[in-house]
C-alpha positions as semicolon CSV with decimal commas, in nm:
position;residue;x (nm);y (nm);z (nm)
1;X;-1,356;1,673;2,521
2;X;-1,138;1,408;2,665
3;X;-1,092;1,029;2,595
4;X;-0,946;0,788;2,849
5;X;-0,865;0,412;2,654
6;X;-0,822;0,186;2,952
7;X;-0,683;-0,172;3,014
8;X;-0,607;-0,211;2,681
9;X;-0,253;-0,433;2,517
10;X;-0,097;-0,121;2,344
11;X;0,095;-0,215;2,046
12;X;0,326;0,103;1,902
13;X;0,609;-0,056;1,712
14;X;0,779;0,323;1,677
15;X;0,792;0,405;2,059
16;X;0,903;-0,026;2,092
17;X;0,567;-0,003;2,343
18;X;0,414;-0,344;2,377
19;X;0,227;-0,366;2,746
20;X;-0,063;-0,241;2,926
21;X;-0,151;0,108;2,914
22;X;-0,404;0,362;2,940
23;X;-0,382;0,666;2,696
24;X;-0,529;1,033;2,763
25;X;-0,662;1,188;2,439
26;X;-0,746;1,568;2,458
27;X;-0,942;1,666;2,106
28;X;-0,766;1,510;1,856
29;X;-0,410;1,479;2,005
30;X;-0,272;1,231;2,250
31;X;-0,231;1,417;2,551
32;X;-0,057;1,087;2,776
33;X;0,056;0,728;2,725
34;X;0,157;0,562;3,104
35;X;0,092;0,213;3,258
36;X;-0,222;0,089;3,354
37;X;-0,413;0,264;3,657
38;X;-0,138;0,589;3,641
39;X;-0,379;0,822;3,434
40;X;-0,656;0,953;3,700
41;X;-0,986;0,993;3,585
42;X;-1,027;1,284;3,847
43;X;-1,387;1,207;3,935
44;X;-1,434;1,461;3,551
45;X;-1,785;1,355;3,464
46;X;-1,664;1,503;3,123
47;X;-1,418;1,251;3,042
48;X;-1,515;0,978;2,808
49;X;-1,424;0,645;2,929
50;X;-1,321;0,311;2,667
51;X;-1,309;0,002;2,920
52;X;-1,014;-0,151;2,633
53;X;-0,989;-0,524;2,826
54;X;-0,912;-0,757;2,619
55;X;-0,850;-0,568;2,325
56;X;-0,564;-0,432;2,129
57;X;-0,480;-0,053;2,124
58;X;-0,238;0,020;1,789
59;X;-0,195;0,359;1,568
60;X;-0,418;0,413;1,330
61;X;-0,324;0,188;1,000
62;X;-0,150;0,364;0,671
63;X;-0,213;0,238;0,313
64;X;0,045;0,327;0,102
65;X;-0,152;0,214;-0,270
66;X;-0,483;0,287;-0,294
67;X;-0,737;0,416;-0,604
68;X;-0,999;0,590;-0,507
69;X;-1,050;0,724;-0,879
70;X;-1,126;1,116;-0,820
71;X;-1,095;1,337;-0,989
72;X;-1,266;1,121;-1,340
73;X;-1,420;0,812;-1,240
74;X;-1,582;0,896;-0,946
75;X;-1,852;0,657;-1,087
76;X;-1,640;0,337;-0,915
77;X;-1,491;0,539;-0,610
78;X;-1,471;0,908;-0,419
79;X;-1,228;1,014;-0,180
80;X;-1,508;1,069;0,028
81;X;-1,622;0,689;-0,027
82;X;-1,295;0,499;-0,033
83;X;-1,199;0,725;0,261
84;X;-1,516;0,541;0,462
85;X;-1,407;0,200;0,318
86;X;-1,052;0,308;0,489
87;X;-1,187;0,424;0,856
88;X;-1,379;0,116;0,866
89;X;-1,063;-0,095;0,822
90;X;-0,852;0,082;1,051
91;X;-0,683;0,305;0,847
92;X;-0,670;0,656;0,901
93;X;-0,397;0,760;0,664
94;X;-0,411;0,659;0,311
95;X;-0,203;0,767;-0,010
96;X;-0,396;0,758;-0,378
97;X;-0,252;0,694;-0,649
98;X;-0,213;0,930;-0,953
99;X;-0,416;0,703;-1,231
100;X;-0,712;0,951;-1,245
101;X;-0,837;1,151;-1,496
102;X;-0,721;1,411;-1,518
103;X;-0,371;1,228;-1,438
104;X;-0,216;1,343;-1,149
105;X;0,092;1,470;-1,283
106;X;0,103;1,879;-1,177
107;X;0,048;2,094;-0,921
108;X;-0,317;2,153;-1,041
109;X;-0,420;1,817;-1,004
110;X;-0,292;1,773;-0,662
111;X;-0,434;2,102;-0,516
112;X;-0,774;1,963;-0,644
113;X;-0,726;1,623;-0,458
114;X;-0,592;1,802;-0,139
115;X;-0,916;2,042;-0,143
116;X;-1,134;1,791;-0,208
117;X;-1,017;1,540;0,086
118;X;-1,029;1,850;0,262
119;X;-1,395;1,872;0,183
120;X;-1,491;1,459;0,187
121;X;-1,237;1,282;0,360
122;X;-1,243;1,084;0,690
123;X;-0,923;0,998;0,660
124;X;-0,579;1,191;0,554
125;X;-0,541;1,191;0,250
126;X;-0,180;1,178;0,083
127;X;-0,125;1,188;-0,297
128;X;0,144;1,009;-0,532
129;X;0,250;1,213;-0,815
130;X;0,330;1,032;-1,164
131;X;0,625;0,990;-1,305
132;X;0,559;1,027;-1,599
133;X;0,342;1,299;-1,822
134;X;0,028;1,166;-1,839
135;X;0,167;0,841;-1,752
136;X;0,250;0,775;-2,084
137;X;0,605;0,695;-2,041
138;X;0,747;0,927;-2,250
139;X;0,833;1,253;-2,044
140;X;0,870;1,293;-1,676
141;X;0,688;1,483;-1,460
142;X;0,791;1,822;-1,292
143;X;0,916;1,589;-0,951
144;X;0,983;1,902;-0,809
145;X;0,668;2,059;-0,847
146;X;0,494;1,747;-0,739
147;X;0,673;1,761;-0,449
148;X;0,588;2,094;-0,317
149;X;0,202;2,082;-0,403
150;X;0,233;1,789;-0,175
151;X;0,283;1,466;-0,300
152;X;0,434;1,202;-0,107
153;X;0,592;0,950;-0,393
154;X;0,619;0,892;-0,734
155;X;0,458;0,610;-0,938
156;X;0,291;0,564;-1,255
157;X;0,154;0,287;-1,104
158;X;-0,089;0,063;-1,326
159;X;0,150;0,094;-1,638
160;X;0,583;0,028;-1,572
161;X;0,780;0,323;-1,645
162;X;0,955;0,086;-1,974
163;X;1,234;0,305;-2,086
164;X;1,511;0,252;-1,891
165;X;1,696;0,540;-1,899
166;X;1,361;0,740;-1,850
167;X;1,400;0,522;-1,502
168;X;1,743;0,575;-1,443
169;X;1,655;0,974;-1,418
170;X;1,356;0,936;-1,240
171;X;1,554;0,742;-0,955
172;X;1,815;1,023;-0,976
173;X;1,527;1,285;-0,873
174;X;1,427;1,062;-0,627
175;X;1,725;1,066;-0,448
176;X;1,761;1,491;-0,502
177;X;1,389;1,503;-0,335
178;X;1,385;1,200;-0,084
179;X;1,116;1,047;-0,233
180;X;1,053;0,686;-0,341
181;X;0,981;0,593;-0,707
182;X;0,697;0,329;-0,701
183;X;0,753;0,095;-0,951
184;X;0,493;-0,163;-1,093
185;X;0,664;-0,384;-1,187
186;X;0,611;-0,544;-1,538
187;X;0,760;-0,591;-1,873
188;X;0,448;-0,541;-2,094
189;X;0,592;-0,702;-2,425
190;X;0,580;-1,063;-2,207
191;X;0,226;-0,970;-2,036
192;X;0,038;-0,788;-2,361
193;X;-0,299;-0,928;-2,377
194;X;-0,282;-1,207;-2,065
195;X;-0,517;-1,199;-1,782
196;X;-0,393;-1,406;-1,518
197;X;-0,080;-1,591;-1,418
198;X;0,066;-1,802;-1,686
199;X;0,067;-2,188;-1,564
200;X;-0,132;-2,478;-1,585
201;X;-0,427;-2,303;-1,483
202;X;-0,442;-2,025;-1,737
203;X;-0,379;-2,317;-2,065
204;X;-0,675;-2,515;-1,897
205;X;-0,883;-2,236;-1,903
206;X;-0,841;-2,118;-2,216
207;X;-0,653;-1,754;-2,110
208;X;-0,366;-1,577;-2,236
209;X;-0,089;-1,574;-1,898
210;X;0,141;-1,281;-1,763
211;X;0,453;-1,488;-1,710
212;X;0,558;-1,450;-1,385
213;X;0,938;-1,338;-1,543
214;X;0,783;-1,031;-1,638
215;X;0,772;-0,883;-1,308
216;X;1,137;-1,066;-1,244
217;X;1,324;-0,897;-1,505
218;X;1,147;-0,562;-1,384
219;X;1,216;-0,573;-1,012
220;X;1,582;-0,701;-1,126
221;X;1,636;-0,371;-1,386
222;X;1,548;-0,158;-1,154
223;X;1,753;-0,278;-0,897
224;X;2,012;-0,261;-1,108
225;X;1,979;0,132;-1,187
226;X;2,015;0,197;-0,815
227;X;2,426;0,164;-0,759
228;X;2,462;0,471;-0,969
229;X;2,159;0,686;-0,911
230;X;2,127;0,652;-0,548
231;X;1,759;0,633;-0,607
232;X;1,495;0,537;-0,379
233;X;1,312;0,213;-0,533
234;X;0,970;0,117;-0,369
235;X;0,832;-0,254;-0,567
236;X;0,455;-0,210;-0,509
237;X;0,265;-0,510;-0,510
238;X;0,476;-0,765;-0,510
239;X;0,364;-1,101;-0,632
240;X;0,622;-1,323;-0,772
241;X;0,929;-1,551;-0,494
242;X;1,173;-1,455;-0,729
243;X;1,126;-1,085;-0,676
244;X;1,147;-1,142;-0,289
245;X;1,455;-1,305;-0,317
246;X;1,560;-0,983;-0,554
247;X;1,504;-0,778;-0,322
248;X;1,658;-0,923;-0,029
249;X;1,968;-1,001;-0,273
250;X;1,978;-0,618;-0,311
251;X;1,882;-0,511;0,071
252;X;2,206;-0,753;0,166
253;X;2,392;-0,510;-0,021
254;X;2,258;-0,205;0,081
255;X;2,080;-0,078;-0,157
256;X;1,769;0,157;-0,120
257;X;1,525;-0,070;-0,205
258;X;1,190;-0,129;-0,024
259;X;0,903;-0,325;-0,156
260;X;0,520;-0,389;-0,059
261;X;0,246;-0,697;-0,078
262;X;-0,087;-0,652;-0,095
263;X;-0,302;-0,923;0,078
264;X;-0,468;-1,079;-0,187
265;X;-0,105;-1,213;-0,269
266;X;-0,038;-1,366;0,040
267;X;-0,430;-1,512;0,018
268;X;-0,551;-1,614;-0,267
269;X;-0,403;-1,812;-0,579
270;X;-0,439;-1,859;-0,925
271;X;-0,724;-2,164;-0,846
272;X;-0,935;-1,833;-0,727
273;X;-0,977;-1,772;-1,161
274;X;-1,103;-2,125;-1,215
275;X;-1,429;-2,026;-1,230
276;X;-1,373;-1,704;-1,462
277;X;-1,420;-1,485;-1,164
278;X;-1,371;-1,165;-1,251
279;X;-1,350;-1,042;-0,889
280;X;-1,004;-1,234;-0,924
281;X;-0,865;-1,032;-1,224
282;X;-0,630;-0,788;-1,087
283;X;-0,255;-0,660;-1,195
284;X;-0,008;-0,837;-1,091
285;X;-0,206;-1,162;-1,131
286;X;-0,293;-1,434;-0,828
287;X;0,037;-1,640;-0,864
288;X;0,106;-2,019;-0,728
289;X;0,070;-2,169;-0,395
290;X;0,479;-2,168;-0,399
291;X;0,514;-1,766;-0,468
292;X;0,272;-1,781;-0,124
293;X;0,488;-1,899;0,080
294;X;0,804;-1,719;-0,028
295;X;0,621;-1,351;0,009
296;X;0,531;-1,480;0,361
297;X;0,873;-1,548;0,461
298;X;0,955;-1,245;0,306
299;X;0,687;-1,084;0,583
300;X;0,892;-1,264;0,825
301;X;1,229;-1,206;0,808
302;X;1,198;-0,812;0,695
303;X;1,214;-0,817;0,323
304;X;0,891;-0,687;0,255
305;X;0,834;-0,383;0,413
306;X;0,470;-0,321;0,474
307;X;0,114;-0,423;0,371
308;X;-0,054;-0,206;0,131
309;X;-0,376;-0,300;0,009
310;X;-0,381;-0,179;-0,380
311;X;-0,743;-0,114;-0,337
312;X;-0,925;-0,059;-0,676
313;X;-1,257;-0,069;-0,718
314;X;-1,469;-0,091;-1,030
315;X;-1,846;-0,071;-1,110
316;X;-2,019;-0,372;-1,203
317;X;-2,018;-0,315;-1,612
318;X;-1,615;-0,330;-1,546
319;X;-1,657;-0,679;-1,407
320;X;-1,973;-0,854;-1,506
321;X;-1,812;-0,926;-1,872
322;X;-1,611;-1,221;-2,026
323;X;-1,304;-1,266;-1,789
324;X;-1,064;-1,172;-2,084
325;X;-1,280;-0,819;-2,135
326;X;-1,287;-0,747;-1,726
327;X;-1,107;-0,469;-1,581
328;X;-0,816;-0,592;-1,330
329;X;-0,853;-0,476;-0,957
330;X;-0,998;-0,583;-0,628
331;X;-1,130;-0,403;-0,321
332;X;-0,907;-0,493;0,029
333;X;-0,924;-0,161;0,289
334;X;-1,196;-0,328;0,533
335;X;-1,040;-0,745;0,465
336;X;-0,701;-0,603;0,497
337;X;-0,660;-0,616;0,860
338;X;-0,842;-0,967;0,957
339;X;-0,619;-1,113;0,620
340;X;-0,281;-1,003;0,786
341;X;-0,420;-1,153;1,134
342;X;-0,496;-1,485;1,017
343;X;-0,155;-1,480;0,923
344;X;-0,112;-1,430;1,301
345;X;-0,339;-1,671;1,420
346;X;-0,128;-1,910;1,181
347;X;0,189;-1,843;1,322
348;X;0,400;-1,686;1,025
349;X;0,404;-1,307;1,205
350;X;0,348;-1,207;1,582
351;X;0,097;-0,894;1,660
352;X;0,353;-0,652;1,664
353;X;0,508;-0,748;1,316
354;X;0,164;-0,703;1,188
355;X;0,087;-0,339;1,357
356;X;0,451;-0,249;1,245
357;X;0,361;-0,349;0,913
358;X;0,097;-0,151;0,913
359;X;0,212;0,187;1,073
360;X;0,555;0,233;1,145
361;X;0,731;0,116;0,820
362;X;0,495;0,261;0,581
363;X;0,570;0,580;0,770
364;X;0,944;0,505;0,757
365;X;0,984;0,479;0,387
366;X;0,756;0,762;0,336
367;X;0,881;1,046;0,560
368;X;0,566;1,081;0,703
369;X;0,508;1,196;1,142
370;X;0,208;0,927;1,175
371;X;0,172;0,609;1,256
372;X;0,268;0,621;1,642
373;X;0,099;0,660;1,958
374;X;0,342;0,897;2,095
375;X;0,248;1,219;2,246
């Protein structure tokens, strides 16, 4: 079966394709990209025809950080339901992170994801190995191992990888097997206990704050292991100004460093907790109005890589309990995309920074052959 896309503004930031074109799809490969009106329908009643006028044409999206909770708590997410949440945002590559249960953190583990995308998913599936055994901190992984079952990263994202020289090797593998370390980024002995940015806000409400240093000091260690280890550092989720200006500091002087934002922390603030909503609780916290606009000029001028959404659901008995007691994590596959285009709409990015965003550089910084239109 054949698919002509017509009249449609193609956007593929990998090819530098920005115009009008039509696109031939044979099965499920693109058979032909050319300008509009060069791709013959050839009177083939067979051919199915998508009249794209007026709308945009991109690669399918890739989510670098997302928990879709199986195998273990398949009670708040499946592959096979997270991977529907995905399609219906636009994103047909997605890579889950290892905080299941059991952990991902062997070979096992990530067969028994791969097989069971293979079984469920609508999307692909990619998985992120932990760093750490268990992702306790204490012992790392078999990288190697993780590597060759399938995995695409490392992170023991969720918890920071504390010990530093723990860190230090991990980078050092990372840099042997080309694959980034995720890091999230937090020293726990300033955050232990708070649930929400530390400011104004949190003291009038009554809640213990994650200072927004913690995630500093983090982002600034680990920079600082990467002179000697040559490792590859990815910052997921990156909340805080300061850590922007870290890691452009670090990208000025070459360093391997990339770094992600999820949209909820170029959207919302701390004022979204004012009203102990727990739908607000998530790790790192909302920060200020200021952090805002230094992640968005951060999207601007290159120093944050991509979007990634950190989607991470939780049933309702996580959520519907004192704001102190809730678990942290929000939902963002299907607001994703309209979120990054209001920032569009605003001015801050053009249309092709946000489809590059979205395809091309997560695909960059993970070695992966998506996230083009090319044939």
């Amino acid at each position: 079966m054949q698919t002509l896309i017509k009249n449609g503004q193609v956007i593929d930031p990998a090819n530098q394709v920005d115009g009008s074109f039509d696109i031939l799809i044979n099965g499920n490969s693109i058979e032909a990209v050319e300008p509009q009106g060069q791709l013959s329908e050839n009177d083939n009643s067979e051919i199915k025809i998508i009249d794209a006028t007026g709308c945009v044409v991109a690669p399918g999206f890739c989510d670098m950080h997302v928990h879709f909770r199986e195998p273990g708590h398949e009670y708040k997410e499946t592959i096979e339901t997270g991977s529907a949440s995905a399609a219906a945002g636009g994103f047909t590559t997605v890579a889950v992170m290892p905080n299941t249960s059991p952990v991902n953190d062997n070979r096992s583990v990530t067969e028994l994801i791969l097989k069971q995308a293979e079984k469920t998913a609508l999307v692909n599936i990619l998985p992120i190995g932990a760093i750490t055994k268990g992702l306790k901190g204490e012992t790392l992984s078999d990288m190697g191992e993780l590597k060759e079952s399938g995995c695409i990263g490392y992170s023991d994202d969720g918890r920071p990888v504390m010990d530093s020289e723990l860190m230090r090797r991990a980078l050092e593998y990372s840099r042997m097997f080309d694959l980034p370390c995720i890091q999230h980024s937090e020293i726990l002995d300033l955050t232990r206990g708070g649930s929400m940015n530390e400011g104004i806000v949190s003291a009038e409400l009554g809640l213990k704050g994650m200072p927004v240093e913690a995630e500093d000091i983090m982002v600034f260690r680990d920079i600082c292991l990467l002179p000697k280890t040559g490792g590859r550092l990815h910052v997921a989720h990156i909340s805080s100004g300061g850590a922007v200006e870290l890691v452009r500091q670090a990208k000025a002087k070459g360093l391997p460093v990339t770094c992600e934002v999820a949209p909820h922390h170029f959207t919302l603030t701390e004022e979204a907790c004012r009203d102990y909503d727990t739908n607000a609780k998530m790790s790192p916290p909302l920060r200020t109005d200021e952090d805002i606009e230094l992640i968005k000029e951060g999207l601007k001028d290159g120093t944050i890589d991509i979007i990634a959404t950190d989607h991470a659901p939780h049933d309702l008995a996580d959520k519907q309990v004192e704001f102190s007691n809730a678990c942290f994590g929000i939902v963002g596959l299907e607001t994703a995309l309209p979120l990054t285009l209001k920032m569009v709409d605003e001015g801050i990015i053009s249309l092709q920074r946000a489809v590059d965003l979205l395809t091309q550089q997560p695909c960059r910084i993970f070695n992966l052959d998506k996230g083009t239109l090319g044939v």
